[in-house]
XYZ file of C-alpha atoms in Angstrom:
349
model
C -0.416 24.307 3.280
C 0.465 25.951 0.131
C -1.370 24.514 -2.816
C -4.097 23.262 -0.587
C -4.993 25.899 1.797
C -8.227 27.921 1.479
C -6.513 31.191 2.572
C -4.681 31.994 -0.526
C -6.488 35.127 -1.633
C -7.529 33.736 -5.060
C -11.387 34.210 -4.679
C -12.931 36.404 -7.301
C -15.327 36.695 -10.338
C -14.161 34.862 -13.548
C -15.255 34.242 -17.206
C -14.547 30.714 -18.015
C -13.109 31.204 -21.715
C -9.878 29.470 -22.596
C -7.459 30.076 -25.357
C -4.953 27.306 -26.567
C -1.353 28.388 -27.508
C 0.127 25.199 -29.396
C 3.846 24.937 -28.676
C 4.843 22.104 -30.824
C 4.692 21.203 -34.370
C 3.992 18.205 -36.362
C 8.078 18.035 -36.776
C 8.117 16.842 -33.060
C 5.881 13.783 -34.114
C 7.960 13.149 -37.103
C 11.091 13.248 -35.230
C 9.829 10.929 -32.576
C 8.573 8.414 -35.395
C 4.805 9.004 -34.624
C 2.704 9.323 -37.469
C -0.679 8.293 -36.291
C -1.860 11.026 -34.121
C -4.692 9.028 -32.753
C -2.521 6.861 -30.840
C -1.011 9.633 -28.837
C -1.753 9.762 -25.234
C -1.443 12.801 -23.142
C -1.008 13.830 -19.439
C -2.372 17.335 -17.841
C -1.404 19.808 -15.139
C -3.651 22.254 -13.389
C -1.437 25.370 -13.187
C -2.439 27.769 -10.459
C -0.904 30.538 -12.616
C -3.909 30.418 -14.642
C -3.353 27.656 -17.358
C -3.553 23.753 -17.962
C -0.534 22.176 -19.646
C -1.117 19.262 -22.137
C 1.882 17.189 -22.459
C 2.511 14.410 -24.978
C 3.158 11.186 -22.918
C 5.343 9.750 -25.873
C 7.615 12.349 -26.040
C 7.396 14.159 -22.722
C 7.180 17.489 -24.949
C 4.602 20.199 -24.016
C 1.916 19.846 -26.539
C -0.129 22.942 -25.729
C -0.900 25.599 -22.858
C -4.625 26.225 -22.411
C -5.169 29.482 -20.759
C -7.770 29.895 -17.921
C -9.361 32.681 -16.311
C -8.700 31.828 -12.849
C -6.531 29.527 -10.679
C -6.612 25.867 -12.068
C -6.278 23.687 -9.173
C -7.080 20.100 -10.217
C -7.678 18.156 -13.271
C -9.036 14.731 -14.199
C -9.468 12.757 -17.511
C -12.618 10.812 -17.876
C -12.538 7.115 -18.232
C -13.077 7.103 -21.796
C -10.441 9.775 -22.453
C -12.642 11.969 -24.118
C -12.869 14.817 -21.651
C -10.832 16.746 -19.449
C -12.348 18.268 -16.030
C -10.798 20.884 -13.958
C -11.580 22.913 -10.905
C -10.950 26.634 -11.297
C -10.916 29.249 -8.417
C -11.769 32.642 -9.511
C -8.969 35.308 -9.309
C -9.277 37.896 -6.465
C -9.330 41.560 -7.451
C -7.158 42.940 -4.373
C -9.240 46.010 -4.524
C -12.367 44.308 -3.617
C -13.938 43.671 -0.238
C -12.620 40.220 0.929
C -15.973 39.341 2.427
C -17.499 39.760 -0.867
C -14.902 37.623 -2.618
C -15.657 34.754 -0.053
C -19.071 34.287 -1.626
C -17.835 34.000 -5.113
C -18.184 30.449 -6.511
C -15.675 28.597 -8.431
C -16.299 26.433 -11.707
C -15.958 23.004 -13.165
C -14.612 23.444 -16.591
C -15.081 20.542 -19.112
C -12.634 20.275 -22.190
C -12.222 18.092 -25.188
C -8.983 16.271 -24.583
C -8.434 16.237 -28.490
C -9.175 19.735 -29.538
C -8.634 21.564 -26.167
C -12.191 23.333 -26.740
C -14.413 24.078 -23.722
C -17.391 21.618 -23.500
C -19.125 23.512 -20.575
C -18.582 25.316 -17.525
C -20.710 24.600 -14.312
C -20.919 26.804 -11.204
C -20.253 24.861 -8.119
C -19.395 26.054 -4.600
C -16.750 28.339 -2.820
C -13.011 27.323 -3.612
C -13.657 24.205 -5.349
C -10.651 21.713 -4.951
C -10.408 18.263 -6.417
C -12.721 16.948 -9.274
C -13.213 13.212 -10.110
C -15.432 11.374 -12.554
C -17.241 8.140 -11.680
C -15.951 5.216 -13.546
C -19.360 4.780 -15.227
C -19.113 8.325 -16.307
C -22.278 9.236 -15.077
C -21.445 11.870 -12.503
C -18.451 14.177 -11.641
C -17.970 15.141 -8.037
C -16.283 18.410 -6.959
C -15.166 19.198 -3.281
C -16.020 22.732 -2.125
C -13.222 23.399 0.366
C -14.894 26.572 1.977
C -18.417 25.279 1.816
C -17.921 21.897 3.241
C -19.759 20.156 0.636
C -19.358 18.057 -2.457
C -21.248 19.083 -5.602
C -22.454 16.267 -7.954
C -22.634 17.040 -11.548
C -24.751 14.808 -14.004
C -22.381 14.542 -17.149
C -25.374 14.184 -19.514
C -26.713 17.517 -18.497
C -23.671 19.145 -16.905
C -26.147 20.281 -14.201
C -25.519 20.129 -10.254
C -27.882 17.560 -9.285
C -26.979 17.239 -5.421
C -24.911 19.106 -3.111
C -23.885 16.676 -0.238
C -22.451 17.901 3.209
C -18.982 16.641 4.271
C -16.420 17.089 7.180
C -14.520 20.195 7.458
C -12.601 21.647 4.251
C -13.057 18.887 1.904
C -10.142 18.257 -0.286
C -8.839 15.384 -2.439
C -10.744 12.156 -2.842
C -11.316 9.143 -4.921
C -14.379 7.136 -6.144
C -14.715 3.331 -5.935
C -14.361 1.201 -9.079
C -17.993 0.389 -8.811
C -19.041 4.114 -9.003
C -20.910 3.717 -5.612
C -18.719 5.296 -3.006
C -16.507 8.471 -2.654
C -13.844 8.777 -0.037
C -13.243 12.523 0.861
C -10.332 13.735 2.830
C -11.405 16.490 5.222
C -8.362 18.638 5.822
C -9.835 20.718 8.564
C -10.228 17.602 10.938
C -9.147 14.122 11.309
C -11.653 12.133 9.003
C -12.708 10.793 5.715
C -16.256 11.231 4.746
C -17.776 8.355 3.247
C -20.261 9.523 0.421
C -22.982 7.054 -0.877
C -23.587 7.952 -4.454
C -26.809 5.899 -4.505
C -28.496 7.825 -1.682
C -26.522 10.946 -2.219
C -25.406 11.280 1.637
C -22.799 10.934 3.573
C -22.939 7.282 5.273
C -20.266 8.123 8.002
C -16.940 9.415 8.831
C -13.896 7.357 9.337
C -11.124 9.004 11.635
C -7.843 8.488 10.056
C -5.379 11.056 11.535
C -4.617 14.655 11.400
C -5.188 16.996 8.354
C -5.946 14.292 5.604
C -5.349 15.618 2.213
C -6.224 13.063 -0.369
C -7.243 9.580 -0.450
C -6.998 6.550 -2.732
C -9.061 3.127 -2.691
C -8.076 -0.213 -3.858
C -9.959 -1.671 -6.884
C -11.617 -4.168 -4.599
C -12.993 -1.484 -2.172
C -11.369 -3.103 0.745
C -8.415 -0.612 1.497
C -8.438 2.967 2.005
C -5.351 5.167 1.836
C -4.843 8.932 3.096
C -2.054 11.282 3.331
C -1.945 12.861 6.843
C -0.167 16.237 6.162
C 0.225 17.164 9.909
C 1.618 13.799 10.792
C 4.028 13.281 7.757
C 2.545 9.908 7.441
C 0.318 7.670 4.985
C -2.773 6.005 6.672
C -3.685 2.754 5.518
C -7.346 1.544 6.625
C -8.747 -1.602 6.785
C -12.534 -0.973 5.761
C -13.646 -4.008 7.191
C -12.859 -3.057 10.708
C -11.682 0.589 10.104
C -8.171 -0.379 11.827
C -5.714 2.206 10.805
C -1.939 1.696 10.248
C 0.329 4.725 9.656
C 3.289 4.740 7.531
C 6.077 7.503 8.027
C 6.837 9.305 4.654
C 8.170 12.991 3.877
C 7.387 16.209 5.136
C 4.062 17.645 4.330
C 2.480 14.838 1.993
C -0.064 16.246 -0.528
C -1.207 13.662 -2.936
C -1.201 9.967 -3.274
C -1.635 7.602 -6.151
C -2.031 3.840 -6.121
C -0.875 1.851 -8.974
C -3.102 -0.243 -11.020
C -2.093 -3.352 -9.118
C -3.001 -2.158 -5.696
C 0.579 -2.783 -4.673
C 2.343 0.528 -4.330
C 1.092 4.033 -3.423
C 3.274 7.112 -4.340
C 2.949 9.924 -1.951
C 4.033 13.280 -3.079
C 5.770 15.215 -0.263
C 5.250 18.914 -0.633
C 6.462 20.462 2.537
C 5.816 24.439 2.705
C 6.893 27.245 0.427
C 9.225 28.271 2.983
C 10.653 24.788 3.689
C 9.706 22.678 0.735
C 10.171 18.784 0.315
C 11.443 17.411 -2.987
C 10.605 13.857 -2.806
C 7.966 11.114 -3.129
C 7.834 8.141 -0.944
C 6.825 4.708 -2.328
C 5.020 2.722 0.193
C 4.086 -1.101 -0.138
C 0.697 -1.005 1.031
C 0.390 -5.013 1.538
C 3.651 -4.990 3.405
C 2.976 -1.670 5.143
C 6.260 -0.293 4.710
C 8.311 2.329 2.637
C 10.242 0.824 -0.111
C 11.864 3.978 -1.606
C 12.332 7.676 -1.335
C 12.858 9.468 -4.898
C 14.072 12.867 -5.144
C 12.023 15.102 -7.448
C 11.645 18.908 -7.637
C 10.698 21.406 -4.971
C 7.164 21.161 -3.499
C 5.985 17.811 -5.001
C 2.331 17.867 -4.950
C 0.317 16.194 -7.621
C 1.153 12.393 -8.519
C -0.268 9.805 -11.002
C 1.140 6.632 -12.493
C 1.055 5.606 -16.312
C -1.515 2.706 -17.210
C 1.334 0.440 -17.349
C 3.015 1.503 -13.849
C 6.358 2.131 -15.519
C 6.285 5.831 -15.036
C 5.126 8.148 -12.319
C 4.525 11.908 -13.043
C 4.853 14.480 -10.364
C 4.241 17.974 -10.340
C 6.635 20.357 -8.575
C 4.703 23.372 -7.266
C 7.838 25.675 -6.440
C 9.932 24.757 -9.569
C 7.136 24.921 -11.946
C 8.218 21.645 -13.533
C 6.883 17.854 -13.880
C 9.254 14.911 -12.721
C 9.068 11.833 -14.822
C 10.023 8.779 -12.675
C 11.046 5.366 -14.061
C 9.419 2.883 -11.378
C 12.057 0.076 -12.177
C 14.936 2.515 -11.484
C 13.143 4.477 -8.793
C 14.715 7.809 -10.172
C 13.683 10.620 -12.185
C 14.707 10.270 -15.916
C 13.349 13.750 -17.145
C 12.143 17.017 -15.941
C 9.478 19.143 -17.835
C 8.856 22.819 -17.460
C 5.039 23.574 -17.425
C 2.888 26.424 -16.174
C 3.325 28.473 -13.061
C 2.671 26.554 -9.548
C 1.504 23.155 -11.184
C -0.954 21.295 -8.797
C -3.094 18.473 -9.901
C -2.148 16.105 -12.600
C -4.086 13.493 -14.625
C -3.056 10.878 -17.479
C -5.184 10.092 -20.207
C -5.353 6.384 -20.648
């Protein structure tokens, strides 16, 4: 699957230095009636073309483009809103030997959300995919898609303190609200790895269906969801008995995001580059049924809701845009041009 494949020839050496190009001026804030810059919130996209786009959530205008030396695959804002983490896969020099490039590790990049300045860079495994902070802010986890591992980074030292084995081709994941457990989708098989963050070991694998890409977990830790890319479905798993219900969605589902009420799951349907999908499916996880399909842009991949659940933000990989969805109307109300091939997306709360 484009955007989640580990065969995209993007593996090479990198120098994690970023440059910020401001694209808006103070006049934008004045025009929108925003005078206190401290109250402005943002959302960020990871652009595989080599950038991170920072967007003002009040105006839906691009605030800045942060250039990255490599392919930015995924982003997440820390729970306190002060730090942005991103996975960066090295660019491959096509003149190099392929086998050598396979052994070039990627990095986790940490930025200050206010200034866009680099706080730190941490070397992780080969082809890092998703990156997630624990809710307590103690750790950051990174899945290494080619190594079948997850790197655990201590945020106080920016050191990798553990490397935990997972299933085949680990990719998207979420961590429980109590920061105790990570549920990691293994794209190369039909399982989700359950990672115990107290013992720093994989407790078990749960069979969910073919080619899971990303997961979600309810705040009470009782219900797991996972997109099944090869089945065009969303798996809803009762974690008490591991019963799996599969809800049909669009073609080639990629990321999924639960709203803060643990009621609706928003599934981005990417399809393929040759046959892209252009929608998100809204699934009621309590009733276990689809409630809406919303047309977006080509190759819908990353998805996240606003803290108040009034908006959904979706990256459209093949249109190089973000769709802003009004959840009351269930339709796109704005489309924003961002960097090349936007993938992951995260909101600063």
